[in-house]
Amino acid sequence: SRGLGDVYKRQGGDIMEIYVKDIMQLLEDWAPSSLAESWDHPGLQVGNPNQSVHKILVALDMTELNISYAIDHGVDMVISHHPFLFKPIHDIDLSTCKGRMIENLIRHRITSFAAHTNLDSAVQGVNDALAEKLGLQECKGFVPVMTYSSYKFTLYITAAHAKLLKKKLDSLRGKDIESYYVVDDADDFTENIRVEFRVPGQLVKQVKDMISSLDKSAKYDVYKLVNHGYKETMGRIGKFPFPMSVEEALSYIKNKLEIPVLRYAGNRDRLVEKIAILGGAGAEFAEVAKSMGADLYLTGDLKYHEAQDAAMNGLVIADGGHFYTERVIIPYLAKRLRDEFKTRGWNVGVLEDVRAKDIFHCV
């Protein structure tokens, strides 16, 4: 078996071969399938984990147009946010749209992979992309999804290795590494120093592998912290760059997300400073948004009575639409993949579905 960072050279060449399973493992590290809702179906949709990958297309949805584009541009793997095979299928009728799509994926050896509700909740996922697009400040998690045990590492390594380890940890799912302390400083690069940091339980093995790759003789202890855990959350809650009126806040959101029509409900004669966001569909969490002090709640797929209840509860609620609150993940994830591939030395191209459009039109 191969580890995540292991790649093989093509026979007779110097180009490293990257496989579907390497990309799948990377995405599992970023957005663990354990974060997915019970009704969801993320992960491999169609394809062969052992197939090599040279070019990836990042998309919101898997469509016939995207498959056609993938075929024309030599794409080996399509990573979509929404699962292609969301509901179970009992037969593959090649005369149907979905049947033709499956046929073309298999015929042209294109893998379909989805990161859905797990990417909604993950650090640097959909909602962090949405928060960044809106320029929100002092963001924190909104709706708790899961709590992981937290572990403390104490190890002794050289100052040079400590710097390298810090750099690796900083790139490992970003905000998950909660702290990093150099307890004893060193006068030169030969004397060992003691460093300490905390990580969520699901990253313990990876961190051990990191330490081993730097110094196989490194000595360290790992402690489970009884009174400390790491929480994964859906949505984010933060502050606008500056207080705004409701009208200004709605206009700001509309322009930032390029939404043609922005529906909202609630009292517009108030000041908005704190905003809760949840990309896609999250109207059921309006009361949570209100209880956490949000002046405005932005989500999608809002129904009449849900908006009515939120407004009666004193909350301004805006329906940014499923498409516009989630398409932000396309360039965000594409950039993250490019940066990671460059760091790892993986020769894999990344394309973005820039032609994606909302299924709904305005007249």
Coordinates of C-alpha atoms in Angstrom, one line a residue, residues 47-346:
G47 CA -14.5 5.8 -11.7
N48 CA -11.4 3.8 -10.8
P49 CA -9.3 4.9 -7.8
N50 CA -6.2 3.3 -9.4
Q51 CA -6.4 5.5 -12.5
S52 CA -3.8 8.2 -13.1
V53 CA -4.8 11.8 -13.0
H54 CA -3.2 14.7 -15.0
K55 CA -6.0 17.2 -15.1
I56 CA -8.9 18.0 -12.8
L57 CA -12.1 20.0 -13.3
V58 CA -13.7 21.6 -10.2
A59 CA -17.4 22.2 -10.5
L60 CA -20.5 22.8 -8.5
D61 CA -22.5 20.2 -10.3
M62 CA -21.8 17.2 -12.6
T63 CA -23.7 17.9 -15.9
E64 CA -23.7 16.8 -19.5
L65 CA -22.0 20.0 -20.4
N66 CA -19.2 19.5 -17.8
I67 CA -18.6 16.0 -19.1
S68 CA -18.4 17.2 -22.6
Y69 CA -16.0 19.9 -21.5
A70 CA -14.0 17.3 -19.6
I71 CA -13.7 15.1 -22.7
D72 CA -12.7 18.0 -25.0
H73 CA -10.0 19.3 -22.5
G74 CA -8.5 16.0 -21.4
V75 CA -9.8 16.0 -17.9
D76 CA -9.3 12.8 -15.9
M77 CA -11.3 13.7 -12.8
V78 CA -14.3 16.0 -12.0
I79 CA -14.6 17.1 -8.4
S80 CA -18.1 18.5 -7.9
H81 CA -19.7 19.8 -4.7
H82 CA -23.1 18.2 -5.4
P83 CA -23.0 14.4 -5.7
F84 CA -23.8 13.1 -9.2
L85 CA -25.4 9.9 -7.8
F86 CA -27.2 11.5 -4.8
K87 CA -30.0 8.9 -4.8
P88 CA -29.6 5.2 -5.3
I89 CA -30.0 3.9 -8.9
H90 CA -31.4 0.4 -9.6
D91 CA -30.6 0.3 -13.3
I92 CA -28.5 2.2 -15.9
D93 CA -30.6 3.0 -18.9
L94 CA -28.3 4.5 -21.5
S95 CA -31.2 6.2 -23.2
T96 CA -31.7 8.5 -20.2
C97 CA -29.7 11.6 -19.4
K98 CA -28.0 10.1 -16.3
G99 CA -27.4 6.9 -18.2
R100 CA -25.6 8.7 -21.0
M101 CA -23.6 10.6 -18.5
I102 CA -22.4 7.4 -16.7
E103 CA -21.6 5.9 -20.2
N104 CA -19.5 8.9 -21.2
L105 CA -17.7 9.0 -17.9
I106 CA -16.7 5.3 -18.1
R107 CA -16.0 5.4 -21.9
H108 CA -13.6 8.3 -21.5
R109 CA -12.1 7.2 -18.2
I110 CA -13.3 10.2 -16.3
T111 CA -13.7 9.9 -12.5
S112 CA -16.6 11.6 -10.8
F113 CA -16.0 12.6 -7.2
A114 CA -18.1 14.7 -4.8
A115 CA -17.4 16.6 -1.6
H116 CA -20.8 17.8 -0.3
T117 CA -22.0 18.3 3.2
N118 CA -18.6 17.3 4.5
L119 CA -17.1 20.2 2.5
D120 CA -19.9 22.5 3.9
S121 CA -18.7 21.9 7.5
A122 CA -14.9 21.5 6.9
V123 CA -12.4 24.1 7.7
Q124 CA -11.6 26.0 4.4
G125 CA -14.8 24.6 3.0
V126 CA -17.9 26.2 1.4
N127 CA -18.8 28.5 4.4
D128 CA -15.3 29.7 4.9
A129 CA -15.2 30.5 1.2
L130 CA -18.5 32.4 1.5
A131 CA -17.3 34.3 4.6
E132 CA -14.1 35.3 2.8
K133 CA -16.1 36.5 -0.3
L134 CA -18.2 38.7 2.0
G135 CA -15.1 40.0 3.8
L136 CA -16.5 38.8 7.2
Q137 CA -14.4 39.4 10.3
E138 CA -14.1 37.6 13.7
C139 CA -15.7 34.5 12.2
K140 CA -16.5 31.4 14.3
G141 CA -18.5 28.2 13.8
F142 CA -22.3 28.5 13.6
V143 CA -24.0 25.1 14.0
P144 CA -22.1 22.3 15.8
V145 CA -21.8 19.1 13.8
M146 CA -19.2 16.9 15.6
T147 CA -16.7 17.2 18.4
Y148 CA -13.4 15.4 18.1
S149 CA -11.1 14.6 21.0
S150 CA -8.1 16.8 21.2
Y151 CA -4.5 15.6 21.7
K152 CA -1.4 17.3 22.9
F153 CA 2.0 16.5 21.4
T154 CA 5.2 17.2 23.3
L155 CA 8.4 16.4 21.4
Y156 CA 12.1 17.1 21.3
I157 CA 13.6 18.1 18.0
T158 CA 16.2 20.5 16.6
A159 CA 15.3 24.1 16.0
A160 CA 15.6 23.5 12.3
H161 CA 13.2 20.6 12.4
A162 CA 10.8 22.6 14.6
K163 CA 10.6 25.3 12.0
L164 CA 9.9 22.7 9.2
L165 CA 7.3 21.0 11.4
K166 CA 5.5 24.3 12.1
K167 CA 5.3 25.0 8.4
K168 CA 3.9 21.5 7.7
L169 CA 1.3 21.9 10.5
D170 CA 0.3 25.3 9.3
S171 CA -0.7 23.7 5.9
L172 CA -2.5 20.8 7.5
R173 CA -6.2 21.7 7.3
G174 CA -5.2 25.2 8.4
K175 CA -7.1 26.2 11.5
D176 CA -7.3 22.7 13.1
I177 CA -3.8 23.1 14.7
E178 CA -4.9 25.0 17.7
S179 CA -1.6 26.1 19.1
Y180 CA 2.1 25.7 18.7
Y181 CA 4.6 26.6 21.5
V182 CA 8.4 26.5 21.5
V183 CA 9.0 25.9 25.1
D184 CA 12.8 25.9 25.2
D185 CA 14.7 28.0 22.6
A186 CA 18.0 26.8 21.3
D187 CA 21.3 28.7 20.7
D188 CA 22.1 26.9 17.5
F189 CA 20.7 24.3 15.1
T190 CA 22.2 21.2 16.7
E191 CA 20.6 21.4 20.2
N192 CA 17.2 19.8 20.6
I193 CA 14.3 22.0 21.9
R194 CA 10.9 21.1 23.3
V195 CA 7.8 22.0 21.4
E196 CA 4.1 21.5 22.2
F197 CA 0.9 21.7 20.2
R198 CA -2.6 20.5 20.1
V199 CA -4.4 18.7 17.2
P200 CA -7.8 17.1 16.8
G201 CA -7.9 13.3 17.1
Q202 CA -8.4 12.6 13.4
L203 CA -5.0 14.2 12.6
V204 CA -2.9 12.3 15.1
K205 CA -1.6 9.7 12.7
Q206 CA -0.7 12.2 10.1
V207 CA 1.2 14.3 12.5
K208 CA 3.1 11.3 13.7
D209 CA 4.0 10.5 10.1
M210 CA 5.2 14.1 9.7
I211 CA 7.4 13.9 12.7
S212 CA 8.9 10.6 11.5
S213 CA 9.6 12.0 8.1
L214 CA 11.6 14.8 9.7
D215 CA 13.4 12.8 12.3
K216 CA 12.8 9.1 12.7
S217 CA 14.6 9.2 16.1
A218 CA 12.5 12.1 17.5
K219 CA 11.1 11.4 20.9
Y220 CA 7.6 12.6 21.7
D221 CA 4.6 12.0 24.0
V222 CA 0.9 12.2 23.0
Y223 CA -1.8 13.0 25.6
K224 CA -5.5 12.9 25.2
L225 CA -7.0 16.1 26.6
V226 CA -10.0 15.3 28.8
N227 CA -11.5 18.8 29.0
H228 CA -10.7 20.0 25.6
G229 CA -12.2 19.0 22.2
Y230 CA -12.3 20.3 18.7
K231 CA -15.7 21.2 17.2
E232 CA -16.6 20.9 13.5
T233 CA -19.4 23.3 12.5
M234 CA -21.8 24.1 9.7
G235 CA -22.0 27.7 8.7
R236 CA -20.2 30.7 10.1
I237 CA -21.1 33.8 12.1
G238 CA -19.1 37.0 12.0
K239 CA -19.1 40.7 11.5
F240 CA -19.3 42.9 8.4
P241 CA -16.3 45.1 7.8
F242 CA -18.4 48.0 9.2
P243 CA -22.0 48.4 10.5
M244 CA -24.6 48.9 7.8
S245 CA -28.3 49.5 7.4
V246 CA -30.3 46.5 6.3
E247 CA -30.6 48.0 2.8
E248 CA -26.8 48.6 2.6
A249 CA -26.1 45.1 3.9
L250 CA -28.4 43.5 1.4
S251 CA -26.9 45.5 -1.4
Y252 CA -23.4 44.6 -0.2
I253 CA -24.3 40.8 -0.3
K254 CA -26.0 41.1 -3.7
N255 CA -23.0 42.8 -5.2
K256 CA -20.3 40.6 -3.6
L257 CA -22.1 37.4 -4.7
E258 CA -23.4 38.8 -8.0
I259 CA -27.0 37.8 -7.1
P260 CA -29.5 39.2 -9.7
V261 CA -32.4 39.3 -7.2
L262 CA -32.0 39.0 -3.4
R263 CA -35.2 38.2 -1.5
Y264 CA -35.4 39.0 2.2
A265 CA -37.8 39.2 5.1
G266 CA -37.7 41.2 8.3
N267 CA -37.5 44.7 9.6
R268 CA -35.3 46.9 7.4
D269 CA -35.2 49.8 9.9
R270 CA -32.3 48.5 11.9
L271 CA -28.5 48.4 12.0
V272 CA -26.7 45.2 10.8
E273 CA -23.3 44.3 12.2
K274 CA -23.3 40.6 12.9
I275 CA -24.3 38.1 10.2
A276 CA -24.7 34.3 10.2
I277 CA -24.2 32.5 6.9
L278 CA -24.9 28.9 5.7
G279 CA -24.4 28.2 2.0
G280 CA -27.0 26.0 0.2
A281 CA -30.1 25.3 2.4
G282 CA -30.2 26.2 6.1
A283 CA -33.4 27.9 6.9
E284 CA -34.0 25.5 9.8
F285 CA -31.1 27.2 11.7
A286 CA -32.7 30.7 11.8
E287 CA -33.4 30.5 15.5
V288 CA -29.8 29.5 16.2
A289 CA -28.6 32.5 14.2
K290 CA -30.9 34.7 16.3
S291 CA -29.8 33.2 19.6
M292 CA -26.1 33.8 18.7
G293 CA -26.8 37.5 18.2
A294 CA -27.0 37.7 14.4
D295 CA -28.8 40.7 13.0
L296 CA -29.0 39.1 9.6
Y297 CA -29.0 35.5 8.4
L298 CA -28.0 34.6 4.8
T299 CA -28.8 31.1 3.4
G300 CA -30.7 29.6 0.5
D301 CA -33.8 27.7 -0.5
L302 CA -36.0 29.7 1.9
K303 CA -39.7 28.9 2.1
Y304 CA -42.5 31.3 2.8
H305 CA -43.3 30.2 6.4
E306 CA -39.7 29.8 7.3
A307 CA -39.1 33.5 6.3
Q308 CA -42.3 34.5 8.1
D309 CA -41.2 32.8 11.4
A310 CA -37.7 34.3 11.2
A311 CA -39.1 37.8 10.7
M312 CA -41.6 37.5 13.5
N313 CA -38.6 36.4 15.7
G314 CA -36.9 39.7 15.0
L315 CA -34.3 38.4 12.5
V316 CA -33.6 39.7 9.0
I317 CA -33.3 36.7 6.8
A318 CA -32.0 36.7 3.2
D319 CA -32.4 34.1 0.5
G320 CA -29.2 34.2 -1.5
G321 CA -30.2 31.1 -3.4
H322 CA -28.6 27.7 -3.4
F323 CA -26.4 28.4 -6.4
Y324 CA -25.0 31.8 -5.4
T325 CA -24.2 30.9 -1.8
E326 CA -22.3 27.8 -2.9
R327 CA -20.6 28.6 -6.2
V328 CA -17.9 30.5 -4.2
I329 CA -16.3 27.1 -3.5
I330 CA -15.3 26.5 -7.2
P331 CA -12.4 29.1 -7.4
Y332 CA -11.6 28.7 -3.7
L333 CA -11.2 24.9 -3.9
A334 CA -9.4 25.1 -7.3
K335 CA -6.8 27.5 -5.8
R336 CA -6.3 25.3 -2.8
L337 CA -5.7 22.3 -5.0
R338 CA -3.2 24.2 -7.2
D339 CA -1.3 25.5 -4.2
E340 CA -1.2 22.0 -2.6
F341 CA -0.1 20.3 -5.8
K342 CA 2.7 22.9 -6.2
T343 CA 3.9 22.2 -2.6
R344 CA 3.9 18.5 -3.2
G345 CA 5.4 18.7 -6.6
W346 CA 2.4 17.0 -8.2

